[in-house]
XYZ file of N, CA and C in Angstrom:
603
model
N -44.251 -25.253 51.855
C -45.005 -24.858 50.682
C -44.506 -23.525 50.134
N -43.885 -22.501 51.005
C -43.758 -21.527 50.760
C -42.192 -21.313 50.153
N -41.653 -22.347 50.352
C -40.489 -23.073 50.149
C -40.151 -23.087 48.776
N -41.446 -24.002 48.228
C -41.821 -24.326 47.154
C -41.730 -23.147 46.190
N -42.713 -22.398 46.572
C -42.960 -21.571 45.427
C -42.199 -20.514 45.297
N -41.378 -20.048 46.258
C -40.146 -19.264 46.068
C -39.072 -20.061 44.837
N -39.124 -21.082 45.182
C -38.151 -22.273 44.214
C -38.562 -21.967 42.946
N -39.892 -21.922 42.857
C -40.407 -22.560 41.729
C -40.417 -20.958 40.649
N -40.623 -19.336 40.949
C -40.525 -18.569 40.966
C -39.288 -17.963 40.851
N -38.152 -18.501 41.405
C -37.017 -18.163 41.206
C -36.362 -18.855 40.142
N -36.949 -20.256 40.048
C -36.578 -20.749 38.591
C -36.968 -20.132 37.074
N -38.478 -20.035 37.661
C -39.278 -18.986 36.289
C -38.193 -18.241 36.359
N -37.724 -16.785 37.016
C -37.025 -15.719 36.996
C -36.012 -16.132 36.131
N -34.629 -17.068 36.382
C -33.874 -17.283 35.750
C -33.938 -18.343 34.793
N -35.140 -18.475 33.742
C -35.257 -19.179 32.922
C -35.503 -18.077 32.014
N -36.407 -16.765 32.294
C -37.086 -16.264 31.481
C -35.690 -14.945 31.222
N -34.673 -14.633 32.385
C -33.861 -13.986 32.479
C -32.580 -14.350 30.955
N -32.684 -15.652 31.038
C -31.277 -16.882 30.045
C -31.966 -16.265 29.052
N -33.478 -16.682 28.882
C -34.188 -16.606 27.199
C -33.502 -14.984 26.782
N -33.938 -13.995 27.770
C -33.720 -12.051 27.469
C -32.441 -12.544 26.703
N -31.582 -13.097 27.269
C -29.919 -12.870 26.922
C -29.562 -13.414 25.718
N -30.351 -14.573 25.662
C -29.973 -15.232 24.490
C -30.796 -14.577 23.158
N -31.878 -14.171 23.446
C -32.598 -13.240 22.178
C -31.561 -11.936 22.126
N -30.342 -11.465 23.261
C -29.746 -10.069 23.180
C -28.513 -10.628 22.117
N -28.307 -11.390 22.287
C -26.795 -12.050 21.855
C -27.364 -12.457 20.438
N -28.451 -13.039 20.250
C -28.900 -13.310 18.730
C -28.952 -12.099 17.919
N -30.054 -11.025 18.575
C -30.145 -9.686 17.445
C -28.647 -8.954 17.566
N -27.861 -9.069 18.371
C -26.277 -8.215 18.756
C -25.275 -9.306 17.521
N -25.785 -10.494 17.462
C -25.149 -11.399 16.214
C -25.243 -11.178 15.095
N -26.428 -10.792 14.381
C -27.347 -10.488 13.512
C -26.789 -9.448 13.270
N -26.582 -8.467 14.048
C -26.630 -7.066 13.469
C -24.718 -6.989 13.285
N -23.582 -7.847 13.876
C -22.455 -7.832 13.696
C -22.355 -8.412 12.323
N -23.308 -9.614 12.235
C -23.202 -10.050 10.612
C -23.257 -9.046 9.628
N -24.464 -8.546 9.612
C -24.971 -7.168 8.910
C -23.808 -6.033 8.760
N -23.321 -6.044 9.386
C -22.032 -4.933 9.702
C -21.040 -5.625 8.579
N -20.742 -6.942 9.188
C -19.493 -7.084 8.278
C -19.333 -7.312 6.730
N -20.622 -7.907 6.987
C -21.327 -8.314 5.162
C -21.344 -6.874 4.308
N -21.772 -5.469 5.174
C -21.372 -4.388 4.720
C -20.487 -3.971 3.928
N -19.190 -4.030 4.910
C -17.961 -4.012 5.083
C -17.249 -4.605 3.794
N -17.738 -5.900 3.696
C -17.137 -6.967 2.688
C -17.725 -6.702 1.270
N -19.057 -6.065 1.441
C -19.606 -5.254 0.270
C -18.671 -4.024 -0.401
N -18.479 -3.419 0.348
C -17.703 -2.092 0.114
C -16.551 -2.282 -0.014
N -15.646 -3.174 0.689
C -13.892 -3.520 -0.026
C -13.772 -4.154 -1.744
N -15.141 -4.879 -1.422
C -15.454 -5.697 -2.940
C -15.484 -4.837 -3.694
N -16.300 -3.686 -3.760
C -16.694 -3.227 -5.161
C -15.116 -1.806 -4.933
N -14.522 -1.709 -3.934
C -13.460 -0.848 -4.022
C -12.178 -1.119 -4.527
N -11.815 -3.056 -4.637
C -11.013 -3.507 -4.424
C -10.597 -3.466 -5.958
N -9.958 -1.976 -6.579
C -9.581 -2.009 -7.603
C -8.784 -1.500 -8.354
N -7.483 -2.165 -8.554
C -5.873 -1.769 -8.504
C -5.437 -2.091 -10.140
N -4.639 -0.769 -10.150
C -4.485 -0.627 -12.090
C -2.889 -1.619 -11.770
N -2.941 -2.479 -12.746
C -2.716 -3.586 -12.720
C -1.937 -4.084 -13.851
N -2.004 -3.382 -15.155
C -2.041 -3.090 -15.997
C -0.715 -1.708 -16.185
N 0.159 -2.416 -16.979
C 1.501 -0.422 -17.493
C 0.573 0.229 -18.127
N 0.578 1.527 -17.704
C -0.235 2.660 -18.249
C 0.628 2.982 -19.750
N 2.380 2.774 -19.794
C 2.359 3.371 -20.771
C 3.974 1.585 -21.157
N 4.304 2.033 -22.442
C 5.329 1.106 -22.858
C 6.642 0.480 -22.040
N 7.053 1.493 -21.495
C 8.126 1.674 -20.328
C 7.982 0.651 -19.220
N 6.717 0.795 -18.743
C 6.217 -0.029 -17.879
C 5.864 -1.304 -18.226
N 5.648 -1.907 -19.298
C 5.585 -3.142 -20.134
C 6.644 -3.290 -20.116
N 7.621 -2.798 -20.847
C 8.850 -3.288 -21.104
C 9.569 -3.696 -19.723
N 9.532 -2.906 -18.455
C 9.701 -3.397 -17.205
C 9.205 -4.655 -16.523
N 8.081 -4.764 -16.875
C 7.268 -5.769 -16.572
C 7.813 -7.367 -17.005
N 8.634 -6.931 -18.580
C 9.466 -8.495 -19.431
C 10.389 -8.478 -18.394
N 11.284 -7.027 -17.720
C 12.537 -7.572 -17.560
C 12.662 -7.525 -15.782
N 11.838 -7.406 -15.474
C 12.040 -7.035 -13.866
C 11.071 -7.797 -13.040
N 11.443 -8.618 -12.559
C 10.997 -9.545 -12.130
C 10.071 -9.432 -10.823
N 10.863 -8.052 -10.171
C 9.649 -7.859 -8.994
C 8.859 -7.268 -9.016
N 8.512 -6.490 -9.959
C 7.836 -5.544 -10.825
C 6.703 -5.988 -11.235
N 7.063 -7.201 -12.173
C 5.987 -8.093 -12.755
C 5.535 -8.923 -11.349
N 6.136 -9.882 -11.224
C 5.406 -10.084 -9.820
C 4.341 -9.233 -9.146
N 4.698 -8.040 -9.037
C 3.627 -7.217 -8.065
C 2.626 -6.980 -8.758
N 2.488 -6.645 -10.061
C 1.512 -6.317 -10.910
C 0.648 -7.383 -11.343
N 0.980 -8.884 -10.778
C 0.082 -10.408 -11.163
C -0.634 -10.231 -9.791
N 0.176 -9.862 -8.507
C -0.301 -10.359 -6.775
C -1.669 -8.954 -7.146
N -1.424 -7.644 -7.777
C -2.359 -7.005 -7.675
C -3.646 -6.822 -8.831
N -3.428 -7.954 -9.724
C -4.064 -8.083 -10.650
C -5.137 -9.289 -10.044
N -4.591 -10.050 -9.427
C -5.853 -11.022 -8.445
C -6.579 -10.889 -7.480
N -7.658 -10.824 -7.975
C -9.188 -10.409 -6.938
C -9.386 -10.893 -6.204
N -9.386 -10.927 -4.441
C -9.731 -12.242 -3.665
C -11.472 -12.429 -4.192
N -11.789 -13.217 -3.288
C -13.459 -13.315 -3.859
C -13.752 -14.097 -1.846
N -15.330 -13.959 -1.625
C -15.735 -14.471 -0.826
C -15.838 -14.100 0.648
N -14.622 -13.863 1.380
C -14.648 -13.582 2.584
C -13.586 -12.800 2.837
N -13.765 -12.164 3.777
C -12.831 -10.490 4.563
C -11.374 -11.086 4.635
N -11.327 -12.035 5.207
C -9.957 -13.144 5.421
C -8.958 -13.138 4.163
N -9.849 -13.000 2.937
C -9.124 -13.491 1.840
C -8.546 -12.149 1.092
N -9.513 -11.167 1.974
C -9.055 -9.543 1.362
C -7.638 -9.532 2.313
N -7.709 -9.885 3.673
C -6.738 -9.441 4.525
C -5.582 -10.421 4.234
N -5.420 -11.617 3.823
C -4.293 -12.669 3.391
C -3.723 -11.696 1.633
N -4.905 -10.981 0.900
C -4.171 -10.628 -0.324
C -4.004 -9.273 0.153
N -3.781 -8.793 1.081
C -3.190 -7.146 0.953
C -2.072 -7.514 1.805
N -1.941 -8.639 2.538
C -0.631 -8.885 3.149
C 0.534 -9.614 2.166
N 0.459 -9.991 1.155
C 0.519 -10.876 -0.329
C 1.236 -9.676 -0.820
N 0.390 -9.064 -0.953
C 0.671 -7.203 -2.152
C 1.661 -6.422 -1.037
N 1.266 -6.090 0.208
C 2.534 -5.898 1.092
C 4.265 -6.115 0.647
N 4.023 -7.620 0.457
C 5.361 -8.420 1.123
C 5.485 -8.210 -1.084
N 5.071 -8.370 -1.952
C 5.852 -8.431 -3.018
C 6.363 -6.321 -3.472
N 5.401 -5.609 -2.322
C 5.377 -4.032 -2.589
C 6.961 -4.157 -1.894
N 7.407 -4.738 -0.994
C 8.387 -4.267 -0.550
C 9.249 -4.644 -1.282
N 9.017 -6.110 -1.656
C 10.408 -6.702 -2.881
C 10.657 -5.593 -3.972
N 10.245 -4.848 -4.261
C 10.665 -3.974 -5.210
C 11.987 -2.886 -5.118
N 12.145 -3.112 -3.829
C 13.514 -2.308 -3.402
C 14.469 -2.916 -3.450
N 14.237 -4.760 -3.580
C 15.513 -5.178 -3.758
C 16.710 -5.316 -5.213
N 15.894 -5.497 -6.063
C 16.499 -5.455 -7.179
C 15.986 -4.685 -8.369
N 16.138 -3.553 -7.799
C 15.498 -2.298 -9.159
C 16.632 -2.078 -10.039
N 16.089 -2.011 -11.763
C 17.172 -2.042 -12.582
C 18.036 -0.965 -12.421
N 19.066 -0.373 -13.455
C 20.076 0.242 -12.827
C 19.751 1.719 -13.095
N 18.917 1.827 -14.552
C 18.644 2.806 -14.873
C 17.383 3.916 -14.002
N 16.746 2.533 -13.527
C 15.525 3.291 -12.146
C 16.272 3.105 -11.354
N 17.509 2.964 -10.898
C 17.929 3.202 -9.398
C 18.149 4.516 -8.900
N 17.414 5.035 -8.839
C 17.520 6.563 -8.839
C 16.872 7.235 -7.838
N 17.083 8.305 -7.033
C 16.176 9.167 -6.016
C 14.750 9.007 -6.187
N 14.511 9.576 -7.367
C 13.145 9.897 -7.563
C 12.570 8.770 -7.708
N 12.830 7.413 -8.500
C 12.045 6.063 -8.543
C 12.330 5.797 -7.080
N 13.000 5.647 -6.317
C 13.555 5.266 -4.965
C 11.971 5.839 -4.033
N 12.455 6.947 -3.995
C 10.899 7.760 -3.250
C 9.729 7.572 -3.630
N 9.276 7.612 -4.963
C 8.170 7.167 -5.598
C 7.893 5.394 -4.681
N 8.893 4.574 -4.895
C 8.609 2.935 -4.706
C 8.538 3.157 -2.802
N 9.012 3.844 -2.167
C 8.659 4.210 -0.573
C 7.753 4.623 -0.143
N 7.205 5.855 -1.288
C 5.629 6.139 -0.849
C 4.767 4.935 -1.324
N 4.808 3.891 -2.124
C 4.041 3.279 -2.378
C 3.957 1.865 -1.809
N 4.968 1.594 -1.063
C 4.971 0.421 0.410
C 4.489 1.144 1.486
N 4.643 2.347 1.693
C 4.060 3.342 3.117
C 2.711 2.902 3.166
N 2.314 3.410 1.832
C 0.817 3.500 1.436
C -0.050 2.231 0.956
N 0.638 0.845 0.738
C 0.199 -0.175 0.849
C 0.178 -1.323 2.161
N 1.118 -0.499 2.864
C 1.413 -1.336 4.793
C -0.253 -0.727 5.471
N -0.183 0.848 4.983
C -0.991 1.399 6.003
C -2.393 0.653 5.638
N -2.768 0.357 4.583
C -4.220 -0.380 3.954
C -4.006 -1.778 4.206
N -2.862 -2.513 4.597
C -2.986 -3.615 5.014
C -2.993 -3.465 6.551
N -2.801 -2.529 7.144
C -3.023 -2.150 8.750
C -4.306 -2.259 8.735
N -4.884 -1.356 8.276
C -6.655 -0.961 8.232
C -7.526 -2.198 8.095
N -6.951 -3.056 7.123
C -7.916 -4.014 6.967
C -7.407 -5.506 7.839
N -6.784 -5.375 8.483
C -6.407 -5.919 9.990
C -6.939 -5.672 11.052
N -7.301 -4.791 11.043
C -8.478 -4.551 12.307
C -9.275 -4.969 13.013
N -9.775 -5.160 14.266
C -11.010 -5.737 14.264
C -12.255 -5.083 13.362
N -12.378 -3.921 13.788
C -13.591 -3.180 13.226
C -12.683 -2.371 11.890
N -12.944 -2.902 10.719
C -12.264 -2.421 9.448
C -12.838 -1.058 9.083
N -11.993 0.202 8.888
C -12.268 1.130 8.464
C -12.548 1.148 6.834
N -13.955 0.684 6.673
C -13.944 0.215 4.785
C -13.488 1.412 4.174
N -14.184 2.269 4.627
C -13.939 3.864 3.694
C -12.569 4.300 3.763
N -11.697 4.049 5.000
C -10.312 4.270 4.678
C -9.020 3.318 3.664
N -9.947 2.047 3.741
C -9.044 0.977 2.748
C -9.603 1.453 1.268
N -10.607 1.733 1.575
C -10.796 1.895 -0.423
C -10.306 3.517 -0.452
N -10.512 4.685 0.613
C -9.041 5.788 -0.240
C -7.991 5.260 -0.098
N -7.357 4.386 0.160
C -5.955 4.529 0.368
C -5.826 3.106 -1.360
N -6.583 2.722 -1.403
C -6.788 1.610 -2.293
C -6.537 2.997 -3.765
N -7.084 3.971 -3.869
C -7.482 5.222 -4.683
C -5.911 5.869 -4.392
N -5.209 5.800 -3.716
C -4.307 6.509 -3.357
C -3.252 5.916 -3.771
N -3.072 4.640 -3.571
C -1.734 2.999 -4.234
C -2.069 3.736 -5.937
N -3.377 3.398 -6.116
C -3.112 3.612 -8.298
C -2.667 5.101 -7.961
N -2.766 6.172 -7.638
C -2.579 7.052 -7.864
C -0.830 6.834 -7.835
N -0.219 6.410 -6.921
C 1.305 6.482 -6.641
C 1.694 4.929 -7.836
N 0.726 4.228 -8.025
C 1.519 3.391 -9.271
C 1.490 4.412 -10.293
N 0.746 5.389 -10.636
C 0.951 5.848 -11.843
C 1.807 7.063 -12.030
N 2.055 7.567 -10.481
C 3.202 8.493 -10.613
C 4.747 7.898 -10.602
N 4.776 6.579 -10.642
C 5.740 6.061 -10.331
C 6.392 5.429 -12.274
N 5.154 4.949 -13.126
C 4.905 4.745 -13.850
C 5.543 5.765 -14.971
N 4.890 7.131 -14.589
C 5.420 7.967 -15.319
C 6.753 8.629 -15.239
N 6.966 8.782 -13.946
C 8.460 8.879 -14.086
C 9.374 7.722 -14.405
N 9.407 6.371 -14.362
C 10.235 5.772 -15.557
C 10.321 6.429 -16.933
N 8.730 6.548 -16.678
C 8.716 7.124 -18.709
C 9.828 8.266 -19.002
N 9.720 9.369 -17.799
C 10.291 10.214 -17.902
C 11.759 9.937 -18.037
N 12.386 9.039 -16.853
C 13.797 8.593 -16.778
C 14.270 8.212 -18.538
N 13.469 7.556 -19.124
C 13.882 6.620 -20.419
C 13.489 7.575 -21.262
N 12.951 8.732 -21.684
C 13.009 9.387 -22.283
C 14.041 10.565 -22.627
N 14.547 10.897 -21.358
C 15.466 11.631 -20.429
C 16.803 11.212 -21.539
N 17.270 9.937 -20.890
C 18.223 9.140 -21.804
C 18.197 9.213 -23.161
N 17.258 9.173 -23.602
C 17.647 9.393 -24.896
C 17.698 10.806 -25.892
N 17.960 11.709 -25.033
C 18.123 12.923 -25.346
C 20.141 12.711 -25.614
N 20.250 13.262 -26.702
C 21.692 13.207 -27.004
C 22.431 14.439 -26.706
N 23.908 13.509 -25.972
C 24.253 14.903 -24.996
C 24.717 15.287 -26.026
N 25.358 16.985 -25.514
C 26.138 17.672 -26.411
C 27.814 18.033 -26.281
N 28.019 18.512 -26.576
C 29.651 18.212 -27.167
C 30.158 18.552 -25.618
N 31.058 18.132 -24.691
C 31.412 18.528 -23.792
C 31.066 18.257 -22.494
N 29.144 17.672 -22.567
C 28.444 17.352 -21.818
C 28.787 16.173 -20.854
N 29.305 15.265 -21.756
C 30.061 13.819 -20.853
C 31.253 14.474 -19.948
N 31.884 15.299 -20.683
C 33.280 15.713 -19.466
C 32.806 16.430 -18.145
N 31.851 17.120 -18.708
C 31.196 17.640 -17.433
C 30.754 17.136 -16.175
N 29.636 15.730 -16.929
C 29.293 14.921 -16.009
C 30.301 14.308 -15.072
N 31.570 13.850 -15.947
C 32.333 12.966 -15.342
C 33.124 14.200 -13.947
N 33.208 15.509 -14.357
C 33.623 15.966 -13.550
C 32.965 16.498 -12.122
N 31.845 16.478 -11.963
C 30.768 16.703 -10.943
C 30.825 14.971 -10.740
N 30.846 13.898 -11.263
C 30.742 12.826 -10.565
C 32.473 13.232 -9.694
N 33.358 12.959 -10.363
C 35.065 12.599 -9.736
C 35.309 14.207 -9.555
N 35.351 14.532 -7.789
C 35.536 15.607 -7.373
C 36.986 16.449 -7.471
N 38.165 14.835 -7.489
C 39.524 14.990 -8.002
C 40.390 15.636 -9.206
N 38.738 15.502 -10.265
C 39.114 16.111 -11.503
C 39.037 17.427 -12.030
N 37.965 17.860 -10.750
C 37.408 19.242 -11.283
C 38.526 20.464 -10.846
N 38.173 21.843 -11.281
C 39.424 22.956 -11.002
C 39.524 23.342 -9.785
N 40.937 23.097 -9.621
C 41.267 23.843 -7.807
C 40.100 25.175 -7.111
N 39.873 25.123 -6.057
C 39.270 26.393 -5.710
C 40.556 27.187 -5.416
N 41.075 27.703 -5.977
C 42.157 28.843 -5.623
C 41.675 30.276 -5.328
N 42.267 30.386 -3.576
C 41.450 31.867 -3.169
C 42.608 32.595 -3.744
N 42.009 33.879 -3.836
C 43.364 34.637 -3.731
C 43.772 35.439 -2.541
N 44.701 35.358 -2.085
C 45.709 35.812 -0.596
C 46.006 37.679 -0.780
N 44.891 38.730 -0.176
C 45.324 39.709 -0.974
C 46.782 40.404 -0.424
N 47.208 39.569 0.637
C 48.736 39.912 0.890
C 49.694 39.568 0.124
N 49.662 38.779 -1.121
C 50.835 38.445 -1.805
C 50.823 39.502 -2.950
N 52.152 39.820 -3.159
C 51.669 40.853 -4.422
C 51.613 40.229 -5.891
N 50.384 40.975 -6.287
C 50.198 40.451 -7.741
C 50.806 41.137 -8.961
N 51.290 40.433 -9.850
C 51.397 40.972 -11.034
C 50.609 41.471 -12.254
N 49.993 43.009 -12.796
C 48.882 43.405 -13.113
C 49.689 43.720 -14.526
């Protein structure tokens, strides 16, 4: 009998023990939902990339440059719905941010567009890192989200600058110059002078 009710007592115990766990795992569910629905709140209303040439230069790039335009359609589309679809389109914007190094026209092939288009794959890998995460740093994807327009538009403006640059008309002499700082062969001997030889004064 005593048998019994140890049995019967030890069953209560681990019946009422399962229920604790399973009410811990429900509100610990609940409150991970709550978290991420957060999360997915705050990339949503952050998720917002100038998309758009700020000035003509950048339009006109946009007709003729193909990876250019590309990147500016992948960042002109909003995912919608779920975290998955934020993390599949910043890996999307990634992979067309990097295509931009492959075929930049000739006139942006230049240092300064070069560095400008490096900080702005640095700074679009690291926000597709972040939002890879398990636990997504929201507040760090939307500055760095604040930080991409900021480097599209410094990037933006120096084209402007490059194409404006150009059309400044050189002046008389100016091309020989250039050509001579480009072809090192052309420019004037460095001739030291030897003060042991005697000179004629």
């Amino acid at each position: 009998m005593k048998y019994r009710i140890f049995l019967f007592l030890l069953f209560a115990f681990l019946l009422n023990s399962c229920q604790n766990e399973d009410e811990k795992r429900l509100a610990e569910n609940k409150k991970e939902a709550k978290r991420k629905e957060l999360i997915f709140n705050n990339i949503n209303k952050g998720w917002v990339f100038y998309d758009t040439p700020i000035n003509t230069v950048s339009e006109e790039n946009a007709k003729s440059w193909n990876e250019w335009r590309q990147f500016l359609a992948e960042l002109g589309e909003k995912p919608k719905k779920t975290i998955g679809a934020f993390q599949k389109k910043s890996s999307a914007i990634a992979k067309r941010a990097t295509a931009l190094n492959d075929n930049i026209p000739a006139q942006f092939n230049q240092p300064q567009i070069k560095s400008r288009i490096s900080i702005l794959i640095t700074k679009i890998k690291m926000m597709d890192l972040y939002i890879h995460l398990d636990k997504i740093p929201d507040q760090k994807v939307i500055f760095l989200i604040g930080d991409i327009n900021k480097e599209l538009v410094s990037l933006e403006r120096q084209m402007d600058k490059i194409v404006e640059k150009n059309k400044i008309p050189l002046e008389e002499g100016e091309s020989e110059l250039m050509k001579m700082i480009k072809d090192t062969a052309r420019a004037i001997p460095d001739v030291s002078v030897n003060p042991n030889i005697p000179r004629v004064e």
